Amino acid sequence: MVRPWPGPPPDPETARRGGPRLSGVQRERPSSMKLSALAHLLDGQVHGDGDLDFERPAHPDHAGAGDLAVAMQPELVERLAGSAARVGLVATGAQVPDGVLDAWVSVGRPRYALHHLTTAFAQAPSLAPGLHPTAVVDPSAEIGEDVALGAFVVVGAGARLGRGCRIQSHVSIGAGARLGADCLLYPGVRIGERVVVGDRAILHANVCLGADGFSFVTPEPGTVESAKASGKVAGENQALVRIHSLGAVVVGDDVEIGANTCIDRGTLADTRIGAGTKIDNLVMIGHNVEVGRSCLLCGQVGIAGSAVIGNGVVLAGGVGVADHARIGDFAVIGARSGVSGHVPPKSVWLGYPAVPKEQMVETYMLTRRLKTLFKDVAELKKRGRACPSPT
Amino acid sequence: MVRPWPGPPPDPETARRGGPRLSGVQRERPSSMKLSALAHLLDGQVHGDGDLDFERPAHPDHAGAGDLAVAMQPELVERLAGSAARVGLVATGAQVPDGVLDAWVSVGRPRYALHHLTTAFAQAPSLAPGLHPTAVVDPSAEIGEDVALGAFVVVGAGARLGRGCRIQSHVSIGAGARLGADCLLYPGVRIGERVVVGDRAILHANVCLGADGFSFVTPEPGTVESAKASGKVAGENQALVRIHSLGAVVVGDDVEIGANTCIDRGTLADTRIGAGTKIDNLVMIGHNVEVGRSCLLCGQVGIAGSAVIGNGVVLAGGVGVADHARIGDFAVIGARSGVSGHVPPKSVWLGYPAVPKEQMVETYMLTRRLKTLFKDVAELKKRGRACPSPT
Amino acid sequence: MVRPWPGPPPDPETARRGGPRLSGVQRERPSSMKLSALAHLLDGQVHGDGDLDFERPAHPDHAGAGDLAVAMQPELVERLAGSAARVGLVATGAQVPDGVLDAWVSVGRPRYALHHLTTAFAQAPSLAPGLHPTAVVDPSAEIGEDVALGAFVVVGAGARLGRGCRIQSHVSIGAGARLGADCLLYPGVRIGERVVVGDRAILHANVCLGADGFSFVTPEPGTVESAKASGKVAGENQALVRIHSLGAVVVGDDVEIGANTCIDRGTLADTRIGAGTKIDNLVMIGHNVEVGRSCLLCGQVGIAGSAVIGNGVVLAGGVGVADHARIGDFAVIGARSGVSGHVPPKSVWLGYPAVPKEQMVETYMLTRRLKTLFKDVAELKKRGRACPSPT
């Protein structure tokens, strides 16, 4: 039923062996692990027989008899009684009821332990080494050592791919684009012309780097300009013309970008994403934006043109940032807030328009008491009639 | 470097004959239908000559002389006077003015009638039967009977496609993924490794199932943890490391997923979408989320990690759901609301933060009267000066 | 007209020469320009030696010694002192400090000047002329003169591409779809069957035109219908069935659509986008929606089914429009607002639910003074105790 592909089909064995060099991720996950080894890996403590082993970590509800029930929160510890697992992983100080597990490991910092645990058991995406025979690579492109290109990948003129890059199927890499070493690109990623990506970047499916910025102008001032200037709509938008994007997108080392996220190129300068920043799915980053290092931009965040985001900033899900806004280092913006203007470093802001969190919470609590306030004032007005008029 | 392309081009005649098995949808739509047949199909009533026929259903404004003017709402009935159509479809009890139509059919439940009407006149997407010669299918993949694969489809090692699946061009199906019978995948869909999809699923263009969850941690507690715990930013995010996603995505039978929607894999368990649930475009569903059966998730909804959505839940456009939130069965959340915590079953909630709708409406109405309240209080203060002090 | 399948690989030299006919954009950008020529191009005025030239325009911070420092805002003029550039472009009336530039050009309308400047220096995307040998084109498709198709493009039966279209890699164009002349489609664009696009459209990567509308119904009234009618959830959603989309999507001339944006087909009529309208990334436009001419729809806007948007309307980032809402010509809706009902022409609205901007600002300002109001009322209540009761 499967047609022979002209040229040898990829060898399934090598396909299984291949895989990106995700930091610390093995090509094959271990078939089992002892609790003593787990405790060593996670810097934890064994309770009971450390020679007991397990096949894979699992949620207590879904764990089988050979699995490790991972129960880092108290509500999950309670579910251990209903779990088929005989060994578990809990937070230090967790009260594991008698008899629900034969042995367990406890760890002091559960989320960080999850990093080590899942790294040990993650499986690298399968991708045959070398260039798939269907890949279309411009002769002037430079392909580094040990690069794997999947089926139907297109690499444009003058593009450069660093050593060890793993490019899955259907990816397009535009002319003059550059990828650093050991990048992992999932299917359908679009890298625009002249876009630059650092080392070890992970780009999930259908990411678009380097669409043109959304920047248009009318020969005479249009409705937006008049609305911003006067609060009134004076002109009428007609014959919108483009301000072209001469810049590119520059993404630092160790950046991860979620599925279907878009980062537009800059107008005169490049749009920039700092090293170590992690971006979730369906995020929109406009032209000229600068995002600092080690930021977390959660799902559906939108950042309008020319905004500047500092280092270590966290934008929770759905946050919007207005054009030219500035967010200071290590600030945290609560979910679905709308930021304009300047947010100071290390502050926690919330709401639309976003304000310091404690201020937003206070306003919200007062708003919830409005009904009582209206009643009080109505009562005062009734009583007031008995008072003499101030005239 | 470009390999010669092998194989004969697809036969255009078979391309036109093919088409997915959408439930009840014919490969060719009927060239005409009589009003009597329409009334039978929709369980409706003919007014006038049931032998009159029409070529296709249309909006009254766009209907030609041979079309059926569909005017289910009173405002559309009013537009029948200006329509070229001579026959129509209206709701039971509609007052069709004299002379605007020669005959019509009336139905008791217009939206449900639209289901039957549009099913009869829908045209199945064209796709040649069999595997397009350019499709790249791993020899270890299992391809069911009567499966059609479009151009440039990639199917990974060990993947299984149920009988009757129609996979349009440029789709990638990862190693170990499984599709049930009679699924319809539009171009550019990305199915990650080990993702499972049930029978009769419809996945629109560029859907991504199985990107990694957005889950990172710092070796020492970072800004989010300190902001959540204390409302202050203490640490500084640095060296974010991944919590890998060991789980997959599991999608039930009869699920439909809109264009460019993303569903991430789970950390230890699978992210799950219940049977019969319908998801619109540009929706983001995070890792570990569980969505029940027969839910409606409208455009641009975002659901953060580990949230649990019951059965029959409706999330209107742009709703955000916080991580670990729980929404009870048959709850309805109004557009653009932000949900955290628990929403009881069969409740209607609204706002950010979302609260019961009547409470949100009350607060909103009070807010609109704030100006009057401020005036009242100012007046009371003036008068108060004439009162004796309480001291 | 369709080139025979397999054929020679594209000539890399012609690949570099090719490129779309973006209005006014040259295939090769100029290697340098004199200030006098710049002033002529932008209808500006030279200050100093007009014979000085520059290689490319740049942000003052990033400009090299051979570049033009573009400093249209006062804060950028201040940065000229730190710029390596010797020539610049400023707004009329700007005070360029002595010695920071050797010569400069001033212009009266900076944003419009940016249109001309960036057009002169933009570089057309590279794409080899003709049809790439890997493109799969149905023999019944009509491919206009001077069309370029990239690698792995699929064109369905009966589709028609106007002259001069530039279709980049991995694009799919469904059966019966039509593109006007000189369209530019970036990689991964999905054009559904029977979708119609006008002349000179620019569609960025992974745009989806023509997914099915999100339209479902239950045999008996479901939770949405009961919640809308009574504010209570009565029924239980079960067995959701589709209302199929018989209409298409019709996009006018000179429309630009951003990356990963989705426009769904209509139910009985077509979803329509007027000529000259510009749409940003990750925008969702539902079934039956009509958008007028020369609108600006910014990033992550969502428009629900059957809404009607007039001409020249501006929807700022993240705006949501409810189903069946109507927005009048030249209205401007502020960022992240939620619109339902009718918005009058030439009005500026804001908030959720959106109201006239001045009303929203007033309410917001009053809300910020709530704490004072509560204090005042508490004080009045204390004093009130000293007043006689109204009984």
Coordinates of C-alpha atoms in Angstrom, one line a residue, chain B residues 109, chain C residues 218-223 225-226 234-237:
Chain B
R109 CA -37.0 24.8 14.6
Chain C
T218 CA -28.7 20.4 19.0
P219 CA -31.9 18.6 18.0
E220 CA -33.5 20.1 21.1
P221 CA -32.7 23.6 22.3
G222 CA -29.3 23.5 24.0
T223 CA -27.6 25.4 26.8
E225 CA -30.2 29.0 23.6
S226 CA -31.6 28.6 27.1
A234 CA -32.1 24.5 31.1
G235 CA -31.2 21.9 28.4
E236 CA -28.1 19.9 28.1
N237 CA -25.9 20.1 25.0

